[in-house]
Short mmCIF file of C-alpha atoms and ligand atoms in Angstrom, two decimals:
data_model
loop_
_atom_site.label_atom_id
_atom_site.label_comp_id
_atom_site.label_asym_id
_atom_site.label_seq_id
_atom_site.Cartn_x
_atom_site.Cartn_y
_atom_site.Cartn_z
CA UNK A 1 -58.72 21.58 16.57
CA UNK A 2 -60.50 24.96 16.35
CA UNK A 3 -64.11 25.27 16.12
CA UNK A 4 -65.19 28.98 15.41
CA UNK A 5 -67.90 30.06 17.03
CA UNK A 6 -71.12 31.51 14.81
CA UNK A 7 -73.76 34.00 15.60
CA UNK A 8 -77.37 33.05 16.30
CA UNK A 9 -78.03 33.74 12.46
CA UNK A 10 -75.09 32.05 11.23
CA UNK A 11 -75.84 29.27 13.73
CA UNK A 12 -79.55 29.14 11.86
CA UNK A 13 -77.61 28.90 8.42
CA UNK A 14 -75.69 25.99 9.68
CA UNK A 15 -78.57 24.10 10.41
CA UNK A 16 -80.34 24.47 7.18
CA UNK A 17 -77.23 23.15 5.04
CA UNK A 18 -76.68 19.27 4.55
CA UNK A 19 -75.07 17.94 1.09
CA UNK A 20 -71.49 16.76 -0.62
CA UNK A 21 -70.43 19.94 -2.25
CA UNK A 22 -71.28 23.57 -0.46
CA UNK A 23 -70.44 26.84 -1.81
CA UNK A 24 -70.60 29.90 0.59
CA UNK A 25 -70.80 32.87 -1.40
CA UNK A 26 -69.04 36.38 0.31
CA UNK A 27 -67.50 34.02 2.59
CA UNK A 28 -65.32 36.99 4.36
CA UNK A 29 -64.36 35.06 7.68
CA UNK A 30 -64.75 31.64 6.15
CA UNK A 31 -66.64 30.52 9.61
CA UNK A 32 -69.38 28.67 8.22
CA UNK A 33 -67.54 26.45 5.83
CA UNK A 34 -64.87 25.63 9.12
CA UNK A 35 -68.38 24.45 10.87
CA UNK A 36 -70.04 23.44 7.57
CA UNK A 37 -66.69 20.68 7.45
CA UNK A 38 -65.82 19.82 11.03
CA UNK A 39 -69.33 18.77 12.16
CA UNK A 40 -70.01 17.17 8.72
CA UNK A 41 -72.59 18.27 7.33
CA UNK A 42 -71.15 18.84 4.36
CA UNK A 43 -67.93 16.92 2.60
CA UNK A 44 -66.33 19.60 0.79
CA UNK A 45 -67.02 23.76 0.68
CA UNK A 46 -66.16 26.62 -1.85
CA UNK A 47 -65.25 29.74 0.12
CA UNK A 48 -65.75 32.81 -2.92
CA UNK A 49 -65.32 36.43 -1.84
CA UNK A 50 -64.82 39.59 -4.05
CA UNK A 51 -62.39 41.25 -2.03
CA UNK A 52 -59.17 41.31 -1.30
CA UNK A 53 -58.91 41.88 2.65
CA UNK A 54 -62.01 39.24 3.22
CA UNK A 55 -60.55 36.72 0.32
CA UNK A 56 -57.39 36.83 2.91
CA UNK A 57 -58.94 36.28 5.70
CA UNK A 58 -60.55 33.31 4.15
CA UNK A 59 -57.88 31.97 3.14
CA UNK A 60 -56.12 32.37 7.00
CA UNK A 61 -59.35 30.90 8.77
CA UNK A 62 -59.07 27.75 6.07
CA UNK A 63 -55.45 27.28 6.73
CA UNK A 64 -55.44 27.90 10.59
CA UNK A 65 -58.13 25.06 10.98
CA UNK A 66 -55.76 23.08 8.89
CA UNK A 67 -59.19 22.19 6.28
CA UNK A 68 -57.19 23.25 2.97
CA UNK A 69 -58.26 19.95 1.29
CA UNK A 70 -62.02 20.58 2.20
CA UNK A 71 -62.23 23.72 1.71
CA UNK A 72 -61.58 26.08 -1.26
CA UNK A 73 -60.94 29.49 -1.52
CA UNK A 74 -62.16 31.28 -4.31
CA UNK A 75 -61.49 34.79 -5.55
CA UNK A 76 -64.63 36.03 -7.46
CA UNK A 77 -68.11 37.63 -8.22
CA UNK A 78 -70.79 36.03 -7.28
CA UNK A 79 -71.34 32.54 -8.62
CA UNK A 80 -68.77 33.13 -11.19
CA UNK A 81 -66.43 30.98 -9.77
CA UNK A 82 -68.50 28.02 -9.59
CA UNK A 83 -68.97 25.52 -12.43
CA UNK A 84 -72.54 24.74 -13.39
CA UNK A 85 -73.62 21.07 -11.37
CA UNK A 86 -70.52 21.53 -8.93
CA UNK A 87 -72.62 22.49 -5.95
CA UNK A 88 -75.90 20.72 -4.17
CA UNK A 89 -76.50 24.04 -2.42
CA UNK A 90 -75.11 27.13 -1.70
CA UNK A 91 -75.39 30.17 1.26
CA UNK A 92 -75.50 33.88 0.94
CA UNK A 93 -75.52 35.69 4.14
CA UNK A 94 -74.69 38.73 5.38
CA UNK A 95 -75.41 41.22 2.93
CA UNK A 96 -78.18 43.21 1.76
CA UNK A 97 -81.15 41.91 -0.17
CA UNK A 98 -80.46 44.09 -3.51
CA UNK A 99 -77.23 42.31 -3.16
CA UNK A 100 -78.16 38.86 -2.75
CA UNK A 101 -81.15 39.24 -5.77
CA UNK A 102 -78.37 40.61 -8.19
CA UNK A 103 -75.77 37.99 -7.26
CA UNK A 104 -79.21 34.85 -7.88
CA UNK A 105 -79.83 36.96 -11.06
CA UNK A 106 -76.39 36.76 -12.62
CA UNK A 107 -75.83 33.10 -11.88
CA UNK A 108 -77.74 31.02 -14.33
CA UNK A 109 -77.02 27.63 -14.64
CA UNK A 110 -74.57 27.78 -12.19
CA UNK A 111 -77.25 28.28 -9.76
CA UNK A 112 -77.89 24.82 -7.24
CA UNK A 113 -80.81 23.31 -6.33
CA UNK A 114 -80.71 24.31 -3.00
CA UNK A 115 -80.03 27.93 -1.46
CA UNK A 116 -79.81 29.78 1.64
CA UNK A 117 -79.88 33.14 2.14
CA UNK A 118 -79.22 35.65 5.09
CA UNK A 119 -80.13 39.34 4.17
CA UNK A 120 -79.15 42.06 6.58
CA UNK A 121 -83.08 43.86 5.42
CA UNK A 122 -86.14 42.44 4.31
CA UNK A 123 -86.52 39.42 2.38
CA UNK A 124 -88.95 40.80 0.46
CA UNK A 125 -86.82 41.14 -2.36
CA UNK A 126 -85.51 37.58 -2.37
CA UNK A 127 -89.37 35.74 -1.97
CA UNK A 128 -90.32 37.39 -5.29
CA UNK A 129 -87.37 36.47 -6.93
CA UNK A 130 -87.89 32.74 -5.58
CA UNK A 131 -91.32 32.97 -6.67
CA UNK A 132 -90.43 34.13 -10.28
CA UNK A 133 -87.55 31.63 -10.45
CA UNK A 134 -88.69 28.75 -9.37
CA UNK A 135 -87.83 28.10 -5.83
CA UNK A 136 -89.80 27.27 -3.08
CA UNK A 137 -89.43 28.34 1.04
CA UNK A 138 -88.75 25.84 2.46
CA UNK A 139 -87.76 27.04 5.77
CA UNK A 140 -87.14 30.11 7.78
CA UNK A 141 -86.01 31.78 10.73
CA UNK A 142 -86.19 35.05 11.97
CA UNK A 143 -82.92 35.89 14.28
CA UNK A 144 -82.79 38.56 16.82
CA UNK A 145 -79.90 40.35 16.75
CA UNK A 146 -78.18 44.08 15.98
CA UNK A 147 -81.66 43.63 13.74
CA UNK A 148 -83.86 41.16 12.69
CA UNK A 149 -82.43 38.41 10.51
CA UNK A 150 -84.53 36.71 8.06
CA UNK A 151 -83.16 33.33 7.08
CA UNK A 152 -84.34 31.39 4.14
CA UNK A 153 -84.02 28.12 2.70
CA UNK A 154 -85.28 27.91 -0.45
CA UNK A 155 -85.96 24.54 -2.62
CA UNK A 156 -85.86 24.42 -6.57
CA UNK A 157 -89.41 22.94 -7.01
CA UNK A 158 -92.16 23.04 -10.00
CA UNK A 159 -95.52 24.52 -9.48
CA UNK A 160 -97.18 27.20 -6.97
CA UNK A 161 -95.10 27.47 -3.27
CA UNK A 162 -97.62 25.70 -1.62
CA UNK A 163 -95.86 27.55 1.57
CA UNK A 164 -98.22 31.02 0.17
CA UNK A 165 -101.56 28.75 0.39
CA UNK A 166 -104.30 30.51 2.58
CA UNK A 167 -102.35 33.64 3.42
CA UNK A 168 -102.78 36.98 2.16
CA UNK A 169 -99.90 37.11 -0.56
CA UNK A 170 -98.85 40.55 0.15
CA UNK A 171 -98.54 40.07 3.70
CA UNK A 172 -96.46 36.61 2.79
CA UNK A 173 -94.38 37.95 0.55
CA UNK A 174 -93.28 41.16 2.92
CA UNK A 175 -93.02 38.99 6.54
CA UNK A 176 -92.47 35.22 5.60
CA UNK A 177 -95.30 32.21 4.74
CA UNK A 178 -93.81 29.93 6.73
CA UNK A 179 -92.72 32.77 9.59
CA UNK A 180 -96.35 33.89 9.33
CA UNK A 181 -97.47 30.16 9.97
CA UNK A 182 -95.29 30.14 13.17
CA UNK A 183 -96.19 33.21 14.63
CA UNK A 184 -92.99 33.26 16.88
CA UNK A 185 -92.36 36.62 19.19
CA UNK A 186 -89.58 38.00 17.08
CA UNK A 187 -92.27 38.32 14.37
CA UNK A 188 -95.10 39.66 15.76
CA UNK A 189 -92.85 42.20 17.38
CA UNK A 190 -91.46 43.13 14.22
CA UNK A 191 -94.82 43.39 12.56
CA UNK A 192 -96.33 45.63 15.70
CA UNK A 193 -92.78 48.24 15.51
CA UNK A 194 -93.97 48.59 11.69
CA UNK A 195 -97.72 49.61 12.51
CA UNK A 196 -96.33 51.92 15.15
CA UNK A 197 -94.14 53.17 12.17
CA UNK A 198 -96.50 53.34 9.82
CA UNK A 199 -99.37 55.18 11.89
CA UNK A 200 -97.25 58.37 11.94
CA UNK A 201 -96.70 58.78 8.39
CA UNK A 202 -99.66 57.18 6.49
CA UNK A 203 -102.40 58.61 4.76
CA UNK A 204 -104.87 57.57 2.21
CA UNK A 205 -102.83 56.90 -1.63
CA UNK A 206 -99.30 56.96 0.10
CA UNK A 207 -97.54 53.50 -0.28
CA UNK A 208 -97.41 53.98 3.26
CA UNK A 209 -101.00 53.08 3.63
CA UNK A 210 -100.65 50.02 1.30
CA UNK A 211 -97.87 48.81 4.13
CA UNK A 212 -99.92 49.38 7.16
CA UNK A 213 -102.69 47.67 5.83
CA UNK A 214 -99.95 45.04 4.67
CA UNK A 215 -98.70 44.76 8.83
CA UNK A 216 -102.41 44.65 10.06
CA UNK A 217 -103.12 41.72 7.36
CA UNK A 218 -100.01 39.84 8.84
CA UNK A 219 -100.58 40.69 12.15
CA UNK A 220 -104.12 39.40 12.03
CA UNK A 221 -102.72 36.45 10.32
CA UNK A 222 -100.62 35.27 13.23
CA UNK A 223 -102.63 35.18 15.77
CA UNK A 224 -105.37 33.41 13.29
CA UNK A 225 -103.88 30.17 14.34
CA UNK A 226 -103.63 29.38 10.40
CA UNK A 227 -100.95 26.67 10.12
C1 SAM B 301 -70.73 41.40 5.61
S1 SAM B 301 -69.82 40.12 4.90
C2 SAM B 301 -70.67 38.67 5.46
C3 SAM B 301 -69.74 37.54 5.71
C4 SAM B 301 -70.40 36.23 6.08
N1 SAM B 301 -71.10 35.66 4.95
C5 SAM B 301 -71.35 36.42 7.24
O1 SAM B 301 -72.57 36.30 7.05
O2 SAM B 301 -70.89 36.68 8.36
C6 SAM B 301 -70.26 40.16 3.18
C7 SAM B 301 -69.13 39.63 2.32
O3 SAM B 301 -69.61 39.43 1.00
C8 SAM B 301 -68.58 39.79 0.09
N2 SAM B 301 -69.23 40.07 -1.19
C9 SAM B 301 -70.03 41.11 -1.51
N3 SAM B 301 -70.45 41.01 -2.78
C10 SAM B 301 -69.92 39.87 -3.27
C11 SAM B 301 -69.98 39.22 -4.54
N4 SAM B 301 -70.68 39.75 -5.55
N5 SAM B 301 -69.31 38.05 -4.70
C12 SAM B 301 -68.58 37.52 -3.68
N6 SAM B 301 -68.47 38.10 -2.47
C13 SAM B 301 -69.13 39.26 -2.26
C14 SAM B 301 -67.92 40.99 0.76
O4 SAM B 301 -66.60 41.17 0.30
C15 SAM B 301 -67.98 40.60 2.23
O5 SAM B 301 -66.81 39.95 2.64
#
């Protein structure tokens, strides 16, 4: 039986997915479904990828760990593939955050309840659009590796995100409520690199300035003990 091995961020995905019906979107390597199904955490998957050489080597990962009646491959954009209701949740990992945001903004109704998303940049991008849509954080990680990998689980829920309560929403928005919360290393070493960053090149009226004062806000914030 072969178990594929994940990354650290891919390992963080993993553990943030539990329903009947998963779809990975931009599947490439199909590795997460293979885990998603052998340690059962989920019952059935939906590999979809765009391209051609990935959608192949989807479909070879499914059939070498013999899981072609758990797991799907699907050629396709985006959520296009999926019918509206099919999925409980669905992952998006790997790509960039304009990529991801178009991809959330395209799907509709065929959008689950639960997603999880891995940008290879900030998650800036994707908290607004949760906030806008309707989706709470519900989780997050922050992975050290070739960068630093946000990971997001994010909750269709009605009201405010009471994750954003007591922070400074700028400074939530740009490095994570619940990350914020936390205060972990990988964080806080992120947040210092920026100020370093940011020192050389801002000045009074450049967005520059706005973002310091953004990474001094969060800074303060996590060693403010605010939980
Ligand atoms: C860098 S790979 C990441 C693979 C895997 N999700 C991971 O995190 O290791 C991104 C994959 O997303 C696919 N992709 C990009 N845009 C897509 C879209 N709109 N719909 C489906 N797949 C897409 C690409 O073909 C590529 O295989």
């Amino acid at each position: 039986m072969t178990m594929p091995t994940l990354d650290a961020r891919l390992e963080a995905v993993l553990g943030l997915i539990c329903t009947d019906v998963h779809a990975d979107i931009g599947s490439d390597h199909a590795r997460l479904p293979v885990r998603l199904v052998r340690e059962g955490r989920v019952r059935r998957c939906i590999a979809v990828e765009l391209n051609p050489g990935p959608l192949e080597q989807a479909r070879r990962s499914v059939a070498r760990s013999r899981l072609e009646a758990q797991i799907e491959v699907r050629e396709g954009d985006g959520f296009g593939p999926i019918l509206p209701g099919e999925v409980g949740s669905a992952s998006l990992c790997g790509m960039g955050a304009h990529t991801i945001r178009r991809i959330l903004e395209r799907a509709g109704e065929r959008l689950p309840s639960v997603l999880i998303v891995q940008p290879n940049d900030s998650a800036l991008l994707l908290r607004l659009w949760a906030w806008a849509a309707g989706y709470h954080v519900c989780a997050e990680h922050l992975i050290v590796g070739y960068w630093p990998y946000p990971v997001l689980r994010l909750d269709r829920a009605s009201g405010p995100d009471p994750a954003y309560e007591g922070l400074s929403l700028d400074a939530a928005l740009k490095y994570g409520p619940l990350l914020l919360r936390a205060g972990g290393e990988a964080l806080v070493q992120q947040i210092r690199d920026d100020i370093v960053r940011l020192q050389k090149v801002a000045a009074p009226g450049r967005e520059s300035w706005q973002e310091l004062e953004t990474a001094k806000t969060a800074l303060a914030a996590t060693s403010s003990g605010i939980k």
